[in-house]
């Protein structure tokens, strides 16, 4: 085993056992989160509240809380080498993960315009999630994941990669639309228009849900599936909350627009 993992686990078998436990624990937490979010919105952005601790500058919060999701996997890939990273399915899945988090941790925070401060409780929970999930996803893919020969041509892998790519592009485009709603010096909220926002209130959330659903389909593991389920629970709840907020805020909000799934929900 590598130096750092060897300090935490006595064997690779033990580490793999705990990685699996992390995956199942994430699914359990997703179920708990689902029921919690029936009564409470995730407390950041427009739903930020003083009862969740002192506020942190939104750009600083996004940068610091997302950075472990990039740095921990980077350490695992560069300083704990494994032959698994050279296998094509593993390498492609790792690349998909990094494509998202390079943008989310090193680019997105510095493009934010305005934005409400993040409560410290939300910030700390996000940091913990990014550390644990980053370790779980990339440690498994770089050291333990074994795929059958020809997996990259399997329909699950092809469809999963295509779904990830579409979701990634939708997420980037939707974030671009949201950033440019206000002109320099303007404040307040506006109705998002263009792209998938013509059909749903949570186009950016839909894009990210699609990303990790595709990642889970291509990755075919409890670890990627757990990440996808947790993402779905949190972002679907946020999309519904945004949709209700827009309907209450704007009298001219498009009646045909759904919350998350075009023409359906």
PDB file of C-alpha atoms in Angstrom:
ATOM      1  CA  UNK A   1       0.000   0.000   0.000  1.00  0.00           C
ATOM      2  CA  UNK A   2       1.040   3.624  -0.406  1.00  0.00           C
ATOM      3  CA  UNK A   3       2.373   5.659   2.517  1.00  0.00           C
ATOM      4  CA  UNK A   4      -0.732   7.631   3.555  1.00  0.00           C
ATOM      5  CA  UNK A   5      -3.283   4.834   3.035  1.00  0.00           C
ATOM      6  CA  UNK A   6      -0.904   2.466   4.848  1.00  0.00           C
ATOM      7  CA  UNK A   7      -1.135   4.731   7.881  1.00  0.00           C
ATOM      8  CA  UNK A   8      -4.922   4.429   7.867  1.00  0.00           C
ATOM      9  CA  UNK A   9      -5.467   0.806   6.797  1.00  0.00           C
ATOM     10  CA  UNK A  10      -3.640  -2.413   7.581  1.00  0.00           C
ATOM     11  CA  UNK A  11      -4.250  -3.918   4.131  1.00  0.00           C
ATOM     12  CA  UNK A  12      -5.792  -3.246   0.749  1.00  0.00           C
ATOM     13  CA  UNK A  13      -8.638  -5.574   1.664  1.00  0.00           C
ATOM     14  CA  UNK A  14      -9.421  -3.433   4.694  1.00  0.00           C
ATOM     15  CA  UNK A  15      -9.297  -0.230   2.672  1.00  0.00           C
ATOM     16  CA  UNK A  16     -11.593  -1.666   0.019  1.00  0.00           C
ATOM     17  CA  UNK A  17     -14.015  -2.732   2.763  1.00  0.00           C
ATOM     18  CA  UNK A  18     -14.118   0.827   4.120  1.00  0.00           C
ATOM     19  CA  UNK A  19     -14.508   2.311   0.639  1.00  0.00           C
ATOM     20  CA  UNK A  20     -17.573   0.120   0.148  1.00  0.00           C
ATOM     21  CA  UNK A  21     -18.866   1.149   3.572  1.00  0.00           C
ATOM     22  CA  UNK A  22     -18.461   4.800   2.568  1.00  0.00           C
ATOM     23  CA  UNK A  23     -20.562   4.178  -0.519  1.00  0.00           C
ATOM     24  CA  UNK A  24     -23.393   2.540   1.417  1.00  0.00           C
ATOM     25  CA  UNK A  25     -23.177   5.247   4.092  1.00  0.00           C
ATOM     26  CA  UNK A  26     -23.573   7.907   1.375  1.00  0.00           C
ATOM     27  CA  UNK A  27     -26.743   6.172   0.202  1.00  0.00           C
ATOM     28  CA  UNK A  28     -28.035   6.067   3.786  1.00  0.00           C
ATOM     29  CA  UNK A  29     -27.241   9.768   4.193  1.00  0.00           C
ATOM     30  CA  UNK A  30     -29.001  10.516   0.898  1.00  0.00           C
ATOM     31  CA  UNK A  31     -32.177   8.924   2.281  1.00  0.00           C
ATOM     32  CA  UNK A  32     -31.856  10.935   5.525  1.00  0.00           C
ATOM     33  CA  UNK A  33     -31.191  14.099   3.527  1.00  0.00           C
ATOM     34  CA  UNK A  34     -34.232  13.484   1.348  1.00  0.00           C
ATOM     35  CA  UNK A  35     -36.558  13.504   4.354  1.00  0.00           C
ATOM     36  CA  UNK A  36     -34.767  16.459   5.941  1.00  0.00           C
ATOM     37  CA  UNK A  37     -35.152  18.528   2.785  1.00  0.00           C
ATOM     38  CA  UNK A  38     -38.888  17.977   2.808  1.00  0.00           C
ATOM     39  CA  UNK A  39     -38.945  20.485   5.674  1.00  0.00           C
ATOM     40  CA  UNK A  40     -35.818  22.611   5.187  1.00  0.00           C
ATOM     41  CA  UNK A  41     -33.953  24.033   2.192  1.00  0.00           C
ATOM     42  CA  UNK A  42     -30.195  23.568   1.926  1.00  0.00           C
ATOM     43  CA  UNK A  43     -29.017  26.729   3.722  1.00  0.00           C
ATOM     44  CA  UNK A  44     -26.896  28.583   1.195  1.00  0.00           C
ATOM     45  CA  UNK A  45     -27.524  31.148  -1.520  1.00  0.00           C
ATOM     46  CA  UNK A  46     -31.006  32.668  -1.369  1.00  0.00           C
ATOM     47  CA  UNK A  47     -31.897  30.285   1.464  1.00  0.00           C
ATOM     48  CA  UNK A  48     -28.959  31.238   3.697  1.00  0.00           C
ATOM     49  CA  UNK A  49     -29.898  31.796   7.335  1.00  0.00           C
ATOM     50  CA  UNK A  50     -28.133  33.208  10.352  1.00  0.00           C
ATOM     51  CA  UNK A  51     -29.162  30.201  12.442  1.00  0.00           C
ATOM     52  CA  UNK A  52     -26.547  28.140  10.596  1.00  0.00           C
ATOM     53  CA  UNK A  53     -23.621  30.194  11.818  1.00  0.00           C
ATOM     54  CA  UNK A  54     -21.667  33.237  10.809  1.00  0.00           C
ATOM     55  CA  UNK A  55     -21.497  34.145   7.095  1.00  0.00           C
ATOM     56  CA  UNK A  56     -18.454  33.507   4.872  1.00  0.00           C
ATOM     57  CA  UNK A  57     -17.727  35.397   1.672  1.00  0.00           C
ATOM     58  CA  UNK A  58     -19.336  33.401  -1.133  1.00  0.00           C
ATOM     59  CA  UNK A  59     -16.291  33.350  -3.448  1.00  0.00           C
ATOM     60  CA  UNK A  60     -13.977  32.294  -0.634  1.00  0.00           C
ATOM     61  CA  UNK A  61     -16.448  29.656   0.553  1.00  0.00           C
ATOM     62  CA  UNK A  62     -16.926  28.099  -2.884  1.00  0.00           C
ATOM     63  CA  UNK A  63     -13.187  28.036  -3.566  1.00  0.00           C
ATOM     64  CA  UNK A  64     -12.135  26.526  -0.237  1.00  0.00           C
ATOM     65  CA  UNK A  65     -14.996  24.050   0.112  1.00  0.00           C
ATOM     66  CA  UNK A  66     -14.599  22.663  -3.423  1.00  0.00           C
ATOM     67  CA  UNK A  67     -10.787  22.626  -3.462  1.00  0.00           C
ATOM     68  CA  UNK A  68     -10.437  19.318  -1.531  1.00  0.00           C
ATOM     69  CA  UNK A  69     -12.529  17.615  -4.232  1.00  0.00           C
ATOM     70  CA  UNK A  70      -9.665  18.481  -6.586  1.00  0.00           C
ATOM     71  CA  UNK A  71      -6.601  18.327  -4.335  1.00  0.00           C
ATOM     72  CA  UNK A  72      -7.299  14.998  -2.597  1.00  0.00           C
ATOM     73  CA  UNK A  73      -7.822  13.117  -5.893  1.00  0.00           C
ATOM     74  CA  UNK A  74      -4.800  14.896  -7.402  1.00  0.00           C
ATOM     75  CA  UNK A  75      -2.662  13.588  -4.546  1.00  0.00           C
ATOM     76  CA  UNK A  76      -4.049  10.078  -5.004  1.00  0.00           C
ATOM     77  CA  UNK A  77      -3.327  10.062  -8.737  1.00  0.00           C
ATOM     78  CA  UNK A  78       0.131  11.696  -8.689  1.00  0.00           C
ATOM     79  CA  UNK A  79       1.671  10.514  -5.427  1.00  0.00           C
ATOM     80  CA  UNK A  80       0.060   7.126  -4.877  1.00  0.00           C
ATOM     81  CA  UNK A  81       0.531   5.558  -8.337  1.00  0.00           C
ATOM     82  CA  UNK A  82      -1.390   2.495  -9.406  1.00  0.00           C
ATOM     83  CA  UNK A  83      -1.532   0.490 -12.594  1.00  0.00           C
ATOM     84  CA  UNK A  84      -5.300   0.955 -12.624  1.00  0.00           C
ATOM     85  CA  UNK A  85      -4.948   4.580 -13.768  1.00  0.00           C
ATOM     86  CA  UNK A  86      -3.423   3.395 -17.045  1.00  0.00           C
ATOM     87  CA  UNK A  87      -6.436   1.236 -17.870  1.00  0.00           C
ATOM     88  CA  UNK A  88      -8.715   2.996 -20.334  1.00  0.00           C
ATOM     89  CA  UNK A  89     -12.060   2.811 -18.468  1.00  0.00           C
ATOM     90  CA  UNK A  90     -10.447   3.948 -15.215  1.00  0.00           C
ATOM     91  CA  UNK A  91      -8.533   6.750 -16.907  1.00  0.00           C
ATOM     92  CA  UNK A  92     -11.612   8.067 -18.690  1.00  0.00           C
ATOM     93  CA  UNK A  93     -13.717   8.037 -15.525  1.00  0.00           C
ATOM     94  CA  UNK A  94     -10.972   9.820 -13.591  1.00  0.00           C
ATOM     95  CA  UNK A  95     -10.748  12.401 -16.397  1.00  0.00           C
ATOM     96  CA  UNK A  96     -14.527  12.966 -16.225  1.00  0.00           C
ATOM     97  CA  UNK A  97     -14.290  13.591 -12.498  1.00  0.00           C
ATOM     98  CA  UNK A  98     -11.411  16.051 -12.895  1.00  0.00           C
ATOM     99  CA  UNK A  99     -13.115  17.909 -15.755  1.00  0.00           C
ATOM    100  CA  UNK A 100     -15.942  18.773 -13.410  1.00  0.00           C
ATOM    101  CA  UNK A 101     -13.896  19.669 -10.364  1.00  0.00           C
ATOM    102  CA  UNK A 102     -11.176  21.660 -12.113  1.00  0.00           C
ATOM    103  CA  UNK A 103     -13.942  23.952 -13.325  1.00  0.00           C
ATOM    104  CA  UNK A 104     -15.924  23.846 -10.074  1.00  0.00           C
ATOM    105  CA  UNK A 105     -12.985  24.538  -7.738  1.00  0.00           C
ATOM    106  CA  UNK A 106     -10.520  26.596  -9.794  1.00  0.00           C
ATOM    107  CA  UNK A 107     -12.760  28.509 -12.229  1.00  0.00           C
ATOM    108  CA  UNK A 108     -16.371  28.774 -11.031  1.00  0.00           C
ATOM    109  CA  UNK A 109     -15.712  30.534  -7.678  1.00  0.00           C
ATOM    110  CA  UNK A 110     -13.908  33.417  -9.376  1.00  0.00           C
ATOM    111  CA  UNK A 111     -16.711  33.953 -11.898  1.00  0.00           C
ATOM    112  CA  UNK A 112     -19.381  34.446  -9.231  1.00  0.00           C
ATOM    113  CA  UNK A 113     -21.039  37.858  -9.408  1.00  0.00           C
ATOM    114  CA  UNK A 114     -22.538  39.016  -6.152  1.00  0.00           C
ATOM    115  CA  UNK A 115     -24.101  36.171  -4.251  1.00  0.00           C
ATOM    116  CA  UNK A 116     -25.073  35.883  -0.618  1.00  0.00           C
ATOM    117  CA  UNK A 117     -22.511  34.765   1.989  1.00  0.00           C
ATOM    118  CA  UNK A 118     -22.430  31.078   2.901  1.00  0.00           C
ATOM    119  CA  UNK A 119     -23.273  30.072   6.497  1.00  0.00           C
ATOM    120  CA  UNK A 120     -20.349  28.376   8.241  1.00  0.00           C
ATOM    121  CA  UNK A 121     -22.312  25.147   8.874  1.00  0.00           C
ATOM    122  CA  UNK A 122     -23.028  24.711   5.154  1.00  0.00           C
ATOM    123  CA  UNK A 123     -19.393  25.528   4.407  1.00  0.00           C
ATOM    124  CA  UNK A 124     -18.003  22.929   6.842  1.00  0.00           C
ATOM    125  CA  UNK A 125     -20.390  20.208   5.633  1.00  0.00           C
ATOM    126  CA  UNK A 126     -19.376  20.912   2.031  1.00  0.00           C
ATOM    127  CA  UNK A 127     -15.667  20.652   2.921  1.00  0.00           C
ATOM    128  CA  UNK A 128     -16.191  17.303   4.642  1.00  0.00           C
ATOM    129  CA  UNK A 129     -18.266  15.975   1.745  1.00  0.00           C
ATOM    130  CA  UNK A 130     -15.668  16.998  -0.847  1.00  0.00           C
ATOM    131  CA  UNK A 131     -12.820  15.377   1.092  1.00  0.00           C
ATOM    132  CA  UNK A 132     -14.603  12.083   1.694  1.00  0.00           C
ATOM    133  CA  UNK A 133     -16.235  11.819  -1.718  1.00  0.00           C
ATOM    134  CA  UNK A 134     -13.056  12.820  -3.551  1.00  0.00           C
ATOM    135  CA  UNK A 135     -11.135  10.131  -1.721  1.00  0.00           C
ATOM    136  CA  UNK A 136     -13.832   7.507  -2.253  1.00  0.00           C
ATOM    137  CA  UNK A 137     -14.278   8.098  -5.985  1.00  0.00           C
ATOM    138  CA  UNK A 138     -10.662   8.417  -7.061  1.00  0.00           C
ATOM    139  CA  UNK A 139      -9.075   5.927  -4.656  1.00  0.00           C
ATOM    140  CA  UNK A 140     -11.475   3.291  -5.935  1.00  0.00           C
ATOM    141  CA  UNK A 141     -10.929   4.139  -9.600  1.00  0.00           C
ATOM    142  CA  UNK A 142      -7.154   4.512  -9.381  1.00  0.00           C
ATOM    143  CA  UNK A 143      -6.418   1.484  -7.196  1.00  0.00           C
ATOM    144  CA  UNK A 144      -9.238  -1.040  -7.104  1.00  0.00           C
ATOM    145  CA  UNK A 145     -11.749  -0.751  -9.938  1.00  0.00           C
ATOM    146  CA  UNK A 146     -11.505  -3.626 -12.411  1.00  0.00           C
ATOM    147  CA  UNK A 147     -13.609  -3.611 -15.549  1.00  0.00           C
ATOM    148  CA  UNK A 148     -14.147  -6.448 -18.013  1.00  0.00           C
ATOM    149  CA  UNK A 149     -12.261  -6.379 -21.272  1.00  0.00           C
ATOM    150  CA  UNK A 150     -14.035  -4.195 -23.774  1.00  0.00           C
ATOM    151  CA  UNK A 151     -15.952  -2.243 -21.108  1.00  0.00           C
ATOM    152  CA  UNK A 152     -15.422   1.020 -23.016  1.00  0.00           C
ATOM    153  CA  UNK A 153     -17.560  -0.396 -25.838  1.00  0.00           C
ATOM    154  CA  UNK A 154     -20.315  -1.616 -23.501  1.00  0.00           C
ATOM    155  CA  UNK A 155     -23.622   0.273 -23.887  1.00  0.00           C
ATOM    156  CA  UNK A 156     -23.563   1.272 -20.190  1.00  0.00           C
ATOM    157  CA  UNK A 157     -20.173   2.930 -20.595  1.00  0.00           C
ATOM    158  CA  UNK A 158     -20.984   4.627 -23.899  1.00  0.00           C
ATOM    159  CA  UNK A 159     -24.393   5.912 -22.781  1.00  0.00           C
ATOM    160  CA  UNK A 160     -22.962   6.936 -19.413  1.00  0.00           C
ATOM    161  CA  UNK A 161     -20.150   8.944 -20.997  1.00  0.00           C
ATOM    162  CA  UNK A 162     -22.555  10.606 -23.431  1.00  0.00           C
ATOM    163  CA  UNK A 163     -24.934  11.493 -20.588  1.00  0.00           C
ATOM    164  CA  UNK A 164     -22.034  12.891 -18.563  1.00  0.00           C
ATOM    165  CA  UNK A 165     -20.857  15.041 -21.481  1.00  0.00           C
ATOM    166  CA  UNK A 166     -24.326  16.442 -22.212  1.00  0.00           C
ATOM    167  CA  UNK A 167     -24.854  17.153 -18.512  1.00  0.00           C
ATOM    168  CA  UNK A 168     -21.460  18.843 -18.183  1.00  0.00           C
ATOM    169  CA  UNK A 169     -22.203  21.128 -21.143  1.00  0.00           C
ATOM    170  CA  UNK A 170     -25.709  21.913 -19.862  1.00  0.00           C
ATOM    171  CA  UNK A 171     -24.277  22.765 -16.449  1.00  0.00           C
ATOM    172  CA  UNK A 172     -21.614  25.072 -17.895  1.00  0.00           C
ATOM    173  CA  UNK A 173     -24.063  26.819 -20.217  1.00  0.00           C
ATOM    174  CA  UNK A 174     -26.684  27.237 -17.493  1.00  0.00           C
ATOM    175  CA  UNK A 175     -24.131  28.706 -15.073  1.00  0.00           C
ATOM    176  CA  UNK A 176     -23.104  31.140 -17.812  1.00  0.00           C
ATOM    177  CA  UNK A 177     -26.725  32.257 -18.243  1.00  0.00           C
ATOM    178  CA  UNK A 178     -27.165  32.768 -14.506  1.00  0.00           C
ATOM    179  CA  UNK A 179     -23.944  34.782 -14.194  1.00  0.00           C
ATOM    180  CA  UNK A 180     -25.010  37.128 -16.938  1.00  0.00           C
ATOM    181  CA  UNK A 181     -28.543  37.848 -15.715  1.00  0.00           C
ATOM    182  CA  UNK A 182     -27.377  41.060 -14.056  1.00  0.00           C
ATOM    183  CA  UNK A 183     -25.479  43.826 -15.782  1.00  0.00           C
ATOM    184  CA  UNK A 184     -22.562  45.414 -13.893  1.00  0.00           C
ATOM    185  CA  UNK A 185     -23.915  47.342 -10.928  1.00  0.00           C
ATOM    186  CA  UNK A 186     -27.321  45.666 -10.971  1.00  0.00           C
ATOM    187  CA  UNK A 187     -28.738  43.860  -7.960  1.00  0.00           C
ATOM    188  CA  UNK A 188     -31.757  41.669  -7.327  1.00  0.00           C
ATOM    189  CA  UNK A 189     -33.080  38.565  -9.063  1.00  0.00           C
ATOM    190  CA  UNK A 190     -34.242  38.096 -12.638  1.00  0.00           C
ATOM    191  CA  UNK A 191     -35.965  35.324 -14.564  1.00  0.00           C
ATOM    192  CA  UNK A 192     -33.378  33.099 -16.293  1.00  0.00           C
ATOM    193  CA  UNK A 193     -33.972  32.726 -20.022  1.00  0.00           C
ATOM    194  CA  UNK A 194     -32.288  30.711 -22.743  1.00  0.00           C
ATOM    195  CA  UNK A 195     -31.010  27.155 -22.996  1.00  0.00           C
ATOM    196  CA  UNK A 196     -32.814  24.616 -20.848  1.00  0.00           C
ATOM    197  CA  UNK A 197     -34.092  27.446 -18.656  1.00  0.00           C
ATOM    198  CA  UNK A 198     -36.843  27.810 -21.251  1.00  0.00           C
ATOM    199  CA  UNK A 199     -38.136  24.453 -20.020  1.00  0.00           C
ATOM    200  CA  UNK A 200     -37.073  24.102 -16.368  1.00  0.00           C
ATOM    201  CA  UNK A 201     -36.243  26.376 -13.451  1.00  0.00           C
ATOM    202  CA  UNK A 202     -33.266  24.259 -12.373  1.00  0.00           C
ATOM    203  CA  UNK A 203     -31.379  23.830 -15.651  1.00  0.00           C
ATOM    204  CA  UNK A 204     -28.009  24.055 -13.911  1.00  0.00           C
ATOM    205  CA  UNK A 205     -29.103  21.428 -11.388  1.00  0.00           C
ATOM    206  CA  UNK A 206     -30.429  19.162 -14.142  1.00  0.00           C
ATOM    207  CA  UNK A 207     -27.064  19.362 -15.903  1.00  0.00           C
ATOM    208  CA  UNK A 208     -25.140  18.303 -12.809  1.00  0.00           C
ATOM    209  CA  UNK A 209     -27.588  15.497 -12.032  1.00  0.00           C
ATOM    210  CA  UNK A 210     -27.113  14.220 -15.579  1.00  0.00           C
ATOM    211  CA  UNK A 211     -23.335  14.408 -15.184  1.00  0.00           C
ATOM    212  CA  UNK A 212     -23.145  12.182 -12.147  1.00  0.00           C
ATOM    213  CA  UNK A 213     -25.896   9.844 -13.355  1.00  0.00           C
ATOM    214  CA  UNK A 214     -23.792   9.258 -16.468  1.00  0.00           C
ATOM    215  CA  UNK A 215     -20.675   8.860 -14.331  1.00  0.00           C
ATOM    216  CA  UNK A 216     -22.475   6.249 -12.212  1.00  0.00           C
ATOM    217  CA  UNK A 217     -23.720   4.357 -15.267  1.00  0.00           C
ATOM    218  CA  UNK A 218     -20.249   4.264 -16.793  1.00  0.00           C
ATOM    219  CA  UNK A 219     -18.497   3.582 -13.484  1.00  0.00           C
ATOM    220  CA  UNK A 220     -20.831   0.771 -12.421  1.00  0.00           C
ATOM    221  CA  UNK A 221     -19.922   0.825  -8.724  1.00  0.00           C
ATOM    222  CA  UNK A 222     -21.579   1.502  -5.386  1.00  0.00           C
ATOM    223  CA  UNK A 223     -19.265   4.491  -4.990  1.00  0.00           C
ATOM    224  CA  UNK A 224     -20.292   6.326  -8.157  1.00  0.00           C
ATOM    225  CA  UNK A 225     -23.925   5.293  -7.664  1.00  0.00           C
ATOM    226  CA  UNK A 226     -23.929   6.700  -4.130  1.00  0.00           C
ATOM    227  CA  UNK A 227     -22.523  10.001  -5.378  1.00  0.00           C
ATOM    228  CA  UNK A 228     -25.173  10.158  -8.087  1.00  0.00           C
ATOM    229  CA  UNK A 229     -28.021   9.438  -5.665  1.00  0.00           C
ATOM    230  CA  UNK A 230     -26.795  12.026  -3.162  1.00  0.00           C
ATOM    231  CA  UNK A 231     -26.483  14.624  -5.945  1.00  0.00           C
ATOM    232  CA  UNK A 232     -29.989  13.833  -7.184  1.00  0.00           C
ATOM    233  CA  UNK A 233     -31.527  14.216  -3.730  1.00  0.00           C
ATOM    234  CA  UNK A 234     -29.864  17.543  -2.933  1.00  0.00           C
ATOM    235  CA  UNK A 235     -30.171  19.210  -6.337  1.00  0.00           C
ATOM    236  CA  UNK A 236     -33.688  17.986  -7.118  1.00  0.00           C
ATOM    237  CA  UNK A 237     -34.823  19.474  -3.815  1.00  0.00           C
ATOM    238  CA  UNK A 238     -33.072  22.726  -4.655  1.00  0.00           C
ATOM    239  CA  UNK A 239     -34.643  22.835  -8.129  1.00  0.00           C
ATOM    240  CA  UNK A 240     -38.129  22.423  -6.647  1.00  0.00           C
ATOM    241  CA  UNK A 241     -37.422  25.144  -4.062  1.00  0.00           C
ATOM    242  CA  UNK A 242     -36.154  27.506  -6.773  1.00  0.00           C
ATOM    243  CA  UNK A 243     -39.209  26.812  -8.914  1.00  0.00           C
ATOM    244  CA  UNK A 244     -41.579  27.680  -6.072  1.00  0.00           C
ATOM    245  CA  UNK A 245     -39.530  30.764  -5.241  1.00  0.00           C
ATOM    246  CA  UNK A 246     -39.665  32.013  -8.838  1.00  0.00           C
ATOM    247  CA  UNK A 247     -43.426  31.455  -9.031  1.00  0.00           C
ATOM    248  CA  UNK A 248     -43.939  33.479  -5.853  1.00  0.00           C
ATOM    249  CA  UNK A 249     -41.447  36.187  -6.828  1.00  0.00           C
ATOM    250  CA  UNK A 250     -42.484  36.901 -10.430  1.00  0.00           C
ATOM    251  CA  UNK A 251     -46.071  37.284 -11.598  1.00  0.00           C
ATOM    252  CA  UNK A 252     -44.956  36.838 -15.222  1.00  0.00           C
ATOM    253  CA  UNK A 253     -42.969  33.658 -14.600  1.00  0.00           C
ATOM    254  CA  UNK A 254     -43.588  31.212 -17.500  1.00  0.00           C
ATOM    255  CA  UNK A 255     -46.406  28.866 -16.493  1.00  0.00           C
ATOM    256  CA  UNK A 256     -45.223  26.120 -18.836  1.00  0.00           C
ATOM    257  CA  UNK A 257     -41.784  25.930 -17.215  1.00  0.00           C
ATOM    258  CA  UNK A 258     -41.268  22.900 -14.954  1.00  0.00           C
ATOM    259  CA  UNK A 259     -38.959  22.538 -11.954  1.00  0.00           C
ATOM    260  CA  UNK A 260     -36.421  19.955 -13.148  1.00  0.00           C
ATOM    261  CA  UNK A 261     -37.598  17.641 -15.946  1.00  0.00           C
ATOM    262  CA  UNK A 262     -38.862  19.325 -19.145  1.00  0.00           C
ATOM    263  CA  UNK A 263     -42.624  18.880 -19.734  1.00  0.00           C
ATOM    264  CA  UNK A 264     -42.892  16.503 -16.748  1.00  0.00           C
ATOM    265  CA  UNK A 265     -41.859  17.847 -13.331  1.00  0.00           C
TER     266      UNK A 265
END
